[in-house]
Amino acid sequence: MAKEAANVSDTPSRSVTGGRETTNSFDAVIIGAGFAGLYMLHRLRGLGFSARVYEAGAGIGGTWYWNRYPGARCDVESLEYSYSFSKELEQEWQWTERYATQPEILRYLSHVAERFDLKPDIQLQTRVTAATFDEAADCWTIQTDRGDRVSAQFCVMATGCLSAAKIPDYKGRDSFHGETYHTGHWPHEGVDFTGQKVAVIGTGSSGIQSIPIIATQASHLFVFQRTPNFSVPANNAPLSPGAKQDWQVNSAVYRQQARTVPFGMLFEQSEKSALEVTPDERQREYERRWQLGGVCLLGSFTDLIVNKEANDTATEFVHSKIRGIVRDPAVAEKLLPRSHPIATKRLCVDTDYYATFNRDNVTLVDVLATPIEEITPTGLRTTDAEYTVDSIVFATGFDAMTGALCNIDIRGRDGVTLKQKWAEGPRTYLGIMVAGFPNLFTITGPGSPSVLSNMAVSIEQHVDWIAHCLEYLRQHQEAAIEATVDAENAWVEHVNEVGNATLFPLANSWYMGANIPGKPRVFMPYIGGVGVYRQKCEEVAAKGYQGFALSSSAVAS
Ligand SMILES: Cc1cc2nc3c(=O)[nH]c(=O)nc-3n(C[C@H](O)[C@H](O)[C@H](O)COP(=O)(O)OP(=O)(O)OC[C@H]3O[C@@H](n4cnc5c(N)ncnc54)[C@H](O)[C@@H]3O)c2cc1C
């Protein structure tokens, strides 16, 4: 794009497509209208950039638009899992529960979209199919499944880390005569399982949230578990007036703390090793945090994710809890996670998950021992038995972090696709940009703290960084920014080094791409900590975008 175009907000050319008047040139195209896309739009518009958001869904909200399964709620506390950029927004919005439900979070995001008048620049029900970098003009051409073809100097991927739903390719999958659902594409009208025999496949976060509720409706629920997961009680409750008041008064301090701590969450972090205290002291600390509820168990000791022996103590504690809750010892044994250290897969937060297996109408099927062979017209067949059901719920997760990006035909320099570039695992600089793909930004991309953190904090940080970057380019009359290969290589090496110093690579997790057949086994997020990472990003910007090549357009003069 011409250098002048960096001085944005020239009147874009207009055309009429399919009865809709559309512009066909923007300073930025943003793909996705979840937490990230909404804030990105707000920030760019505030800086005078023209922007268009494309969103595949029929509504805004991203994760909270799609994941309407029973029991869906956040597992980072509502007060923290929200935007911090507007004091007014913060003061006027009242969360009702410690962990908000999906409908409440969706209402919040709709309120944000209304309040900041974002909707006019969002085109719904439009999936971006291709984004191609035009090297001569330093801009992106973006195409959609609705026939749009627009150009933009900058392309911001707000496509989400957990938005490409995955259903394993079971033999006979389409032969089933009953209803099938994926938790990430839940029907808007809801589903009433009353009187039905139901199969839930998968015991990750979505399975663990939905199973206790489906169990109260179904005549019988079969839970097909491949990998038992660690889950801690939410101890969810209505937010007390005192907690709300405290947040209103002190939110600025809390928000600032959240930006500097490792996971972007405000739980108390101990400074002791699990191995330096007595077994009694350790037990008391774990018990205290179990009673508090939520992921604060992770903060019990400093070394839980780096030292296997320390981690084993937390694992043992949760095992004893499961044994204490689940009455049938054989079922309890099956529920004990043994294949991975605690927290190396996303730690789940539940309400009555383990106790659900005490119900007479719930059967746990261990599909590691007896794998699913086939989906049949009437249900499922494992190597051991046939299960007749009315409905199947796939709580089988997502092609995480790279799925939504690689589903788009993104072509950078020399026509190289992002999929080709990432064939052996994602490579980014700071998780924000990719060498060979100028002016393309990935919000909470692989190589950033992203899914290991409170995403609201990480999203705001990336959006602000990108907004400052675009402002800088405009001020300095630069048309393009691109990660250098050297900076990218060094960052990838650093991300791997830090990841390999932890226990995370020991788990077959979606962090490692292990849930997708053929996906390279790489630990994708950055575990260096939200605070450390933010500082690094700020340093890079302060040094005139160190590790990036900035250029005026070839066609500028
Ligand atoms: C059930 C569930 C619970 C979660 N709970 C928490 C939590 O408690 N705390 C936390 O920090 N994180 C949580 N997460 C992670 C959550 O995804 C993030 O917190 C956050 O909502 C991500 O926002 P986003 O805008 O980056 O992505 P998303 O909300 O995923 O939005 C991305 C949007 O991009 C759209 N899109 C993708 N590809 C295209 C395309 N090609 N064209 C057009 N549109 C496209 C999608 O339709 C989607 O609407 C949870 C995730 C799930 C699935």
XYZ file of C-alpha atoms and ligand atoms in Angstrom:
610
model
C 0.000 0.000 0.000
C 1.220 3.477 -0.759
C 2.981 5.365 1.977
C 0.119 7.853 2.030
C -2.176 5.013 2.848
C -0.402 4.627 6.150
C -1.839 8.070 6.786
C -5.106 6.364 6.950
C -8.715 7.273 6.625
C -8.533 8.384 3.066
C -12.015 7.983 1.700
C -12.046 4.369 0.564
C -13.469 3.544 -2.812
C -17.020 2.246 -2.726
C -18.862 -0.352 -4.682
C -22.131 -2.136 -4.458
C -22.082 -5.910 -3.982
C -25.226 -8.010 -3.924
C -27.399 -5.063 -2.970
C -25.113 -4.033 -0.108
C -23.035 -0.939 -0.450
C -19.520 -1.884 0.527
C -16.159 -0.265 0.672
C -13.427 -2.361 -0.817
C -10.382 -0.854 0.795
C -9.618 -0.539 4.495
C -6.678 0.292 6.628
C -7.285 -2.936 8.464
C -9.377 -6.030 8.138
C -9.989 -7.886 11.384
C -11.079 -11.499 11.214
C -13.250 -12.616 14.125
C -15.628 -10.763 16.445
C -14.897 -12.296 19.823
C -13.157 -10.633 22.772
C -10.154 -9.879 20.536
C -11.831 -8.651 17.360
C -14.230 -6.359 19.205
C -11.510 -4.597 21.150
C -9.224 -4.407 18.107
C -11.970 -2.668 16.156
C -12.613 -0.240 18.980
C -8.928 0.633 19.308
C -8.296 1.090 15.598
C -11.381 3.219 15.074
C -10.333 5.344 18.036
C -7.052 6.015 16.251
C -8.807 7.012 13.048
C -8.085 3.851 11.076
C -10.803 2.438 8.882
C -11.525 -1.178 9.706
C -13.879 -3.958 8.755
C -14.517 -7.049 10.849
C -15.571 -10.297 9.239
C -17.166 -12.886 11.476
C -18.285 -16.371 10.453
C -20.953 -16.576 13.146
C -24.384 -14.981 12.914
C -23.617 -12.956 16.028
C -20.673 -11.424 17.833
C -19.035 -13.002 20.885
C -16.739 -15.696 19.472
C -16.267 -18.467 22.051
C -19.319 -17.205 23.912
C -21.456 -17.154 20.793
C -20.613 -20.725 19.805
C -20.209 -22.627 23.094
C -23.765 -22.738 24.438
C -23.614 -26.218 25.927
C -25.217 -26.798 29.330
C -22.883 -25.660 32.094
C -20.687 -23.470 29.862
C -19.075 -20.762 31.955
C -15.703 -19.131 32.409
C -13.077 -20.688 34.655
C -11.239 -17.441 35.249
C -13.254 -15.352 37.696
C -15.769 -13.066 35.953
C -14.421 -9.874 37.470
C -10.983 -10.646 36.036
C -12.225 -12.188 32.804
C -13.428 -8.894 31.383
C -12.066 -5.839 29.603
C -10.119 -3.300 31.586
C -9.786 -0.632 28.924
C -12.833 1.403 29.931
C -13.401 2.538 33.481
C -16.987 3.437 32.602
C -17.692 0.005 31.187
C -16.217 -1.550 34.283
C -18.290 0.605 36.599
C -21.578 0.051 34.827
C -21.364 -3.719 34.255
C -22.333 -5.945 37.183
C -21.305 -9.596 37.120
C -23.682 -11.772 39.088
C -21.585 -14.873 39.820
C -18.014 -15.709 40.651
C -17.836 -17.638 37.347
C -20.229 -16.171 34.817
C -22.366 -18.392 32.609
C -22.064 -18.343 28.831
C -25.313 -16.324 28.411
C -24.045 -13.691 30.829
C -20.668 -13.368 29.095
C -22.406 -13.142 25.731
C -24.681 -10.411 27.113
C -21.581 -8.589 28.315
C -19.911 -8.741 24.900
C -23.146 -7.619 23.206
C -23.287 -4.732 25.638
C -19.694 -3.817 24.709
C -20.538 -3.941 21.001
C -23.587 -1.699 21.548
C -21.920 0.669 23.943
C -19.011 1.363 21.620
C -21.194 1.235 18.512
C -19.087 -1.510 16.956
C -21.757 -3.311 14.952
C -21.787 -1.074 11.849
C -18.239 -2.194 11.043
C -18.844 -5.910 11.605
C -20.044 -8.132 8.807
C -21.565 -11.304 10.253
C -22.126 -14.693 8.651
C -19.077 -14.107 6.541
C -16.163 -16.496 6.631
C -12.818 -15.300 5.349
C -11.511 -17.951 2.997
C -8.289 -16.382 1.735
C -5.851 -13.599 2.511
C -3.108 -12.902 0.012
C -0.237 -10.479 0.439
C 0.338 -8.207 -2.511
C 4.078 -7.573 -2.428
C 3.952 -4.756 -4.948
C 1.422 -2.772 -2.959
C 2.273 -3.921 0.584
C -1.303 -4.818 1.312
C -3.561 -7.807 1.801
C -6.372 -8.954 -0.426
C -9.054 -10.671 1.581
C -11.747 -12.913 0.173
C -14.818 -14.293 1.854
C -17.354 -17.042 1.274
C -19.908 -14.309 0.529
C -17.966 -13.066 -2.467
C -16.332 -10.057 -0.784
C -12.908 -9.164 -2.098
C -11.348 -6.261 -0.246
C -7.900 -4.895 0.304
C -6.365 -3.764 3.540
C -2.949 -2.543 4.518
C -3.120 -4.596 7.699
C -4.773 -7.902 8.410
C -5.446 -8.789 12.034
C -6.260 -12.373 12.850
C -8.660 -12.389 15.795
C -9.761 -15.862 14.808
C -9.465 -17.411 18.276
C -7.304 -20.182 19.690
C -10.250 -22.443 20.440
C -12.625 -21.802 17.577
C -11.917 -24.605 15.098
C -14.092 -27.364 16.540
C -12.813 -30.891 16.080
C -14.800 -34.093 15.766
C -12.611 -37.191 15.494
C -13.088 -39.074 12.302
C -14.835 -42.117 13.742
C -15.776 -44.870 11.355
C -19.502 -44.686 10.642
C -19.809 -41.156 12.027
C -22.546 -40.164 9.593
C -24.515 -43.368 9.961
C -25.987 -42.480 13.373
C -29.766 -42.019 13.229
C -30.071 -39.921 16.390
C -28.932 -36.366 17.045
C -25.280 -35.354 17.307
C -23.909 -32.181 18.855
C -20.483 -30.596 19.276
C -20.148 -28.516 22.439
C -18.516 -25.762 20.372
C -21.469 -25.545 17.950
C -24.376 -25.905 20.336
C -27.912 -25.196 19.031
C -29.149 -21.759 20.072
C -32.522 -23.064 21.165
C -30.831 -25.414 23.648
C -31.255 -29.169 23.910
C -33.475 -30.998 26.356
C -32.149 -34.495 26.981
C -35.014 -35.471 29.284
C -35.715 -39.173 29.028
C -32.924 -39.786 26.537
C -29.962 -42.102 26.557
C -27.000 -39.846 25.858
C -23.353 -40.439 25.056
C -20.804 -37.733 25.847
C -17.455 -38.311 24.190
C -14.601 -36.405 25.774
C -13.715 -35.330 29.301
C -11.834 -32.083 28.748
C -13.123 -28.765 30.018
C -16.373 -28.741 28.004
C -17.182 -32.349 28.876
C -16.465 -31.753 32.535
C -18.750 -28.695 32.599
C -21.623 -30.282 30.687
C -21.651 -33.860 32.059
C -23.110 -33.007 35.509
C -26.009 -31.124 33.916
C -26.736 -33.587 31.126
C -26.750 -36.318 33.800
C -29.653 -34.605 35.571
C -31.740 -34.694 32.374
C -30.827 -37.934 30.649
C -32.431 -41.262 31.502
C -28.926 -42.633 31.158
C -25.611 -40.960 30.412
C -22.606 -42.839 29.078
C -19.375 -40.901 29.473
C -16.699 -42.033 27.030
C -13.377 -41.102 28.562
C -10.024 -41.537 26.837
C -7.860 -39.436 29.155
C -8.955 -38.735 32.713
C -8.389 -35.070 33.488
C -7.672 -33.142 36.624
C -10.529 -30.986 37.772
C -10.901 -28.743 40.796
C -14.155 -27.488 42.305
C -15.324 -24.065 41.187
C -17.107 -23.306 44.436
C -19.154 -20.995 42.319
C -21.556 -18.631 44.082
C -23.317 -15.326 43.532
C -20.879 -12.445 43.866
C -21.382 -10.811 47.216
C -22.060 -7.058 47.387
C -18.752 -6.807 49.298
C -16.768 -8.472 46.499
C -18.384 -6.225 43.893
C -17.726 -3.139 45.960
C -14.111 -4.122 46.538
C -13.612 -4.596 42.802
C -15.206 -1.249 41.967
C -12.902 0.531 44.390
C -9.675 -1.351 43.734
C -9.968 -2.580 40.164
C -7.157 -0.380 38.860
C -4.747 -1.997 41.314
C -6.038 -5.501 40.596
C -5.856 -5.002 36.852
C -2.297 -3.802 37.089
C -1.371 -6.835 39.190
C -2.999 -9.165 36.675
C -0.793 -7.699 33.932
C 2.374 -8.607 35.781
C 1.741 -12.064 37.272
C 2.590 -15.287 35.405
C -0.928 -16.356 34.385
C -2.681 -12.993 34.331
C -4.896 -14.155 37.201
C -4.983 -12.829 40.698
C -4.788 -16.017 42.709
C -2.287 -16.067 45.511
C 1.109 -17.437 44.433
C 3.178 -19.075 47.152
C 6.919 -18.562 47.151
C 7.724 -21.963 48.612
C 8.714 -25.196 46.961
C 6.351 -28.128 47.514
C 9.395 -30.087 48.631
C 10.615 -27.697 51.294
C 7.553 -27.989 53.518
C 6.382 -30.893 55.662
C 3.759 -33.284 54.285
C 1.259 -31.851 56.780
C 1.898 -28.306 55.719
C 1.592 -29.295 52.074
C -1.680 -31.074 52.711
C -3.085 -28.056 54.581
C -2.145 -25.739 51.736
C -3.693 -27.941 49.075
C -6.813 -28.406 51.189
C -7.129 -24.668 51.796
C -6.961 -23.952 48.086
C -9.310 -26.832 47.200
C -11.861 -25.241 49.526
C -11.298 -21.807 47.959
C -12.004 -23.364 44.582
C -10.778 -22.607 41.092
C -7.321 -22.814 39.607
C -5.631 -21.265 42.650
C -4.423 -24.778 43.475
C -1.723 -24.108 40.875
C -0.302 -21.343 43.028
C 0.156 -23.629 46.052
C 3.897 -23.924 45.408
C 6.433 -22.456 43.009
C 7.624 -25.662 41.430
C 4.490 -27.561 40.475
C 4.970 -27.145 36.734
C 8.731 -27.541 36.664
C 9.500 -30.348 39.088
C 7.906 -33.776 38.688
C 8.422 -34.709 42.313
C 6.697 -31.511 43.439
C 3.957 -32.040 40.879
C 3.405 -35.586 42.133
C 2.415 -34.229 45.533
C -0.415 -32.191 43.965
C -1.386 -35.126 41.774
C -1.595 -37.357 44.851
C -3.740 -34.783 46.616
C -6.273 -34.626 43.770
C -6.268 -38.414 43.468
C -7.181 -38.669 47.140
C -9.994 -36.157 46.600
C -11.390 -38.183 43.691
C -11.218 -41.368 45.759
C -13.027 -39.546 48.554
C -15.843 -38.283 46.309
C -16.507 -41.270 44.036
C -18.104 -44.132 45.969
C -17.328 -47.005 43.617
C -13.567 -47.616 43.966
C -13.333 -49.135 40.479
C -14.918 -46.035 38.919
C -12.728 -43.765 41.033
C -9.617 -45.583 39.808
C -10.663 -45.038 36.201
C -11.130 -41.326 36.870
C -7.626 -40.827 38.277
C -5.439 -38.919 35.830
C -2.141 -40.762 35.628
C -0.876 -40.156 32.135
C 0.192 -36.537 32.640
C 1.368 -34.282 35.451
C -1.300 -32.004 36.896
C -1.668 -28.689 35.031
C 0.156 -29.877 31.916
C -3.273 -30.168 30.356
C -5.697 -27.338 30.998
C -6.782 -27.687 34.626
C -10.570 -28.000 34.582
C -12.880 -26.233 36.993
C -16.136 -28.015 37.733
C -19.330 -28.131 39.685
C -20.072 -31.671 40.894
C -18.126 -33.434 38.150
C -16.689 -36.330 40.119
C -19.850 -36.701 42.253
C -21.850 -37.179 39.036
C -20.306 -40.637 38.776
C -22.156 -41.616 41.971
C -25.460 -41.367 40.104
C -27.192 -44.591 39.096
C -27.894 -43.238 35.629
C -24.233 -42.507 34.758
C -21.779 -45.028 33.340
C -18.111 -44.296 32.750
C -16.654 -46.035 29.710
C -12.879 -46.185 29.574
C -12.109 -45.931 25.879
C -8.397 -46.136 26.430
C -8.942 -49.718 27.596
C -11.783 -50.407 25.157
C -11.527 -47.962 22.247
C -14.497 -46.776 20.203
C -14.451 -48.864 17.043
C -17.383 -47.383 15.264
C -20.408 -45.151 15.435
C -23.408 -47.202 14.419
C -26.948 -46.202 13.376
C -28.068 -46.773 16.976
C -25.071 -45.654 19.004
C -21.459 -46.601 19.547
C -19.506 -49.796 19.539
C -16.327 -50.175 21.544
C -14.016 -53.171 21.405
C -15.961 -54.431 24.390
C -19.652 -53.558 24.023
C -22.384 -51.849 22.053
C -24.101 -48.766 23.490
C -27.525 -47.753 22.226
C -28.178 -44.017 22.617
C -30.549 -41.322 21.357
C -27.973 -38.513 21.169
C -24.210 -38.169 20.969
C -22.416 -35.126 22.344
C -18.921 -34.578 21.023
C -16.973 -32.737 23.709
C -13.900 -33.359 21.633
C -12.369 -29.913 21.641
C -10.588 -27.879 19.043
C -7.704 -27.782 16.631
C -6.160 -25.327 19.043
C -4.113 -22.218 18.336
C -3.293 -22.908 14.694
C -6.529 -24.495 13.406
C -8.534 -21.360 12.653
C -5.490 -19.680 11.079
C -4.562 -22.609 8.859
C -8.179 -23.033 7.761
C -7.746 -19.768 5.864
C -5.645 -19.798 2.717
C -3.142 -17.218 3.958
C -0.385 -16.480 1.444
C 2.572 -14.287 2.272
C 5.681 -13.440 0.300
C 6.370 -15.591 -2.775
C 2.936 -17.167 -2.422
C 4.055 -19.281 0.543
C 1.073 -20.326 2.636
C 0.979 -20.113 6.414
C 0.137 -23.807 6.443
C 3.339 -24.573 4.527
C 5.387 -22.306 6.744
C 4.003 -24.018 9.857
C 4.186 -27.584 8.513
C 6.558 -28.557 11.318
C 4.899 -26.412 13.963
C 4.059 -22.740 14.312
C 6.872 -20.200 14.035
C 6.262 -16.617 15.106
C 8.057 -13.651 16.557
C 6.448 -12.887 19.935
C 3.369 -14.805 18.854
C 2.266 -11.642 17.077
C 3.860 -11.739 13.624
C 5.330 -14.259 11.198
C 8.394 -13.736 8.990
C 7.328 -13.690 5.354
C 3.857 -12.376 6.232
C 4.208 -8.590 6.518
C 1.417 -6.536 8.112
C -0.328 -9.671 9.362
C -0.925 -9.840 13.102
C -2.052 -12.833 15.151
C -3.793 -11.926 18.413
C -2.789 -14.434 21.124
C -0.958 -16.428 18.486
C 1.285 -19.413 19.176
C 4.485 -18.281 20.874
C 2.607 -15.934 23.243
C 1.145 -16.717 26.709
C -2.316 -16.940 25.156
C -4.217 -20.023 26.320
C -1.987 -20.428 29.371
C -3.265 -17.138 30.720
C -6.339 -15.135 31.527
C -7.142 -14.473 27.887
C -8.840 -11.158 28.580
C -5.514 -9.824 29.855
C -3.486 -11.303 26.990
C -5.938 -10.126 24.344
C -5.906 -6.551 25.614
C -2.115 -6.572 25.703
C -1.825 -7.763 22.103
C -4.496 -5.417 20.828
C -2.840 -2.441 22.509
C 0.564 -3.462 21.168
C -0.786 -3.794 17.627
C -2.635 -0.470 17.886
C 0.554 1.293 19.040
C 2.476 -0.387 16.272
C 0.083 0.869 13.581
C 0.207 4.328 15.074
C 4.000 4.219 15.013
C 4.034 3.157 11.360
C 1.693 6.002 10.510
C 3.777 8.540 12.387
C 6.988 7.314 10.764
C 5.392 6.983 7.369
C 6.215 3.330 7.110
C 3.969 1.113 5.051
C 5.022 -2.312 6.215
C 6.331 -4.194 9.201
C 7.612 -7.736 9.135
C 9.298 -10.028 11.618
C 12.851 -10.851 10.586
C 13.775 -14.496 10.205
C 16.555 -14.093 12.780
C 14.227 -12.617 15.394
C 11.659 -15.294 14.698
C 14.223 -18.095 14.994
C 15.541 -16.702 18.262
C 12.031 -16.340 19.669
C 11.000 -19.860 18.676
C 14.170 -21.170 20.296
C 13.401 -19.218 23.448
C 9.768 -20.409 23.550
C 10.956 -24.012 23.188
C 13.699 -23.637 25.738
C 11.331 -22.228 28.349
C 8.663 -24.825 27.501
C 11.163 -27.671 27.704
C 12.222 -26.571 31.160
C 8.692 -27.376 32.351
C 6.632 -30.540 32.572
C 4.246 -29.418 29.799
C 5.891 -31.466 27.026
C 5.164 -34.637 29.016
C 1.443 -34.415 28.283
C -0.386 -35.386 25.126
C -2.343 -32.168 25.300
C -3.911 -29.801 22.819
C -1.166 -27.350 23.871
C 1.118 -29.888 22.155
C -1.184 -30.435 19.173
C -1.578 -34.035 20.343
C -5.372 -34.148 19.897
C -5.119 -33.710 16.135
C -3.805 -36.652 14.123
C -0.739 -35.610 12.109
C -0.300 -32.258 13.847
C 3.343 -31.607 14.762
C 4.086 -32.236 18.422
C 5.204 -28.790 19.554
C 4.398 -26.945 22.763
C 2.708 -23.935 21.191
C 2.128 -21.273 23.863
C 4.829 -19.292 25.698
C 5.157 -20.253 29.366
C 7.593 -17.494 30.317
C 4.765 -15.638 32.095
C 2.380 -12.840 31.206
C 4.382 -10.156 33.033
C 7.776 -11.130 31.623
C 6.307 -11.418 28.155
C 4.609 -8.025 28.313
C 7.907 -6.436 29.320
C 9.644 -8.074 26.376
C 6.983 -6.794 23.952
C 7.254 -3.300 25.392
C 11.038 -3.331 25.088
C 10.826 -4.416 21.467
C 8.452 -1.532 20.686
C 10.515 0.979 22.659
C 13.567 0.043 20.600
C 11.784 0.991 17.373
C 10.379 -2.506 16.851
C 13.556 -4.442 17.328
C 13.550 -7.683 15.375
C 11.140 -6.290 12.817
C 11.940 -4.829 9.410
C 10.026 -1.642 8.681
C 9.727 -0.389 5.162
C 8.250 2.389 3.139
C 6.250 1.104 0.254
C 7.945 0.444 -3.057
C 5.074 2.266 -4.706
C 4.986 5.123 -2.226
C 6.901 7.718 -4.141
C -15.854 -23.246 26.498
C -14.700 -22.307 26.654
C -14.496 -21.668 27.861
C -13.434 -20.777 27.994
N -13.236 -20.169 29.194
C -12.211 -19.311 29.346
C -11.954 -18.653 30.583
O -12.646 -18.844 31.564
N -10.906 -17.818 30.669
C -10.081 -17.595 29.617
O -9.138 -16.816 29.740
N -10.312 -18.168 28.419
C -11.339 -19.021 28.268
N -11.546 -19.632 27.053
C -10.712 -19.246 25.912
C -11.493 -18.234 25.042
O -11.462 -18.715 23.746
C -10.876 -16.847 25.169
O -10.943 -16.429 26.500
C -11.541 -15.746 24.338
O -12.928 -15.813 24.352
C -10.990 -15.749 22.945
O -11.439 -14.611 22.266
P -10.986 -14.368 20.759
O -11.709 -13.199 20.290
O -9.513 -14.388 20.683
O -11.430 -15.689 19.994
P -12.881 -16.311 19.824
O -13.762 -15.911 20.929
O -12.691 -17.751 19.571
O -13.435 -15.604 18.517
C -12.895 -15.873 17.264
C -13.970 -15.659 16.246
O -13.354 -15.713 14.959
C -14.274 -16.278 14.081
N -13.535 -16.822 12.939
C -12.582 -17.768 12.949
N -12.142 -17.996 11.702
C -12.838 -17.162 10.897
C -12.836 -16.919 9.502
N -12.038 -17.589 8.674
N -13.669 -15.976 9.014
C -14.498 -15.280 9.830
N -14.549 -15.478 11.163
C -13.724 -16.413 11.685
C -14.962 -17.359 14.871
O -16.230 -17.648 14.332
C -15.037 -16.724 16.243
O -16.298 -16.157 16.465
C -12.580 -20.541 26.899
C -12.779 -21.207 25.703
C -13.822 -22.093 25.576
C -14.012 -22.798 24.261
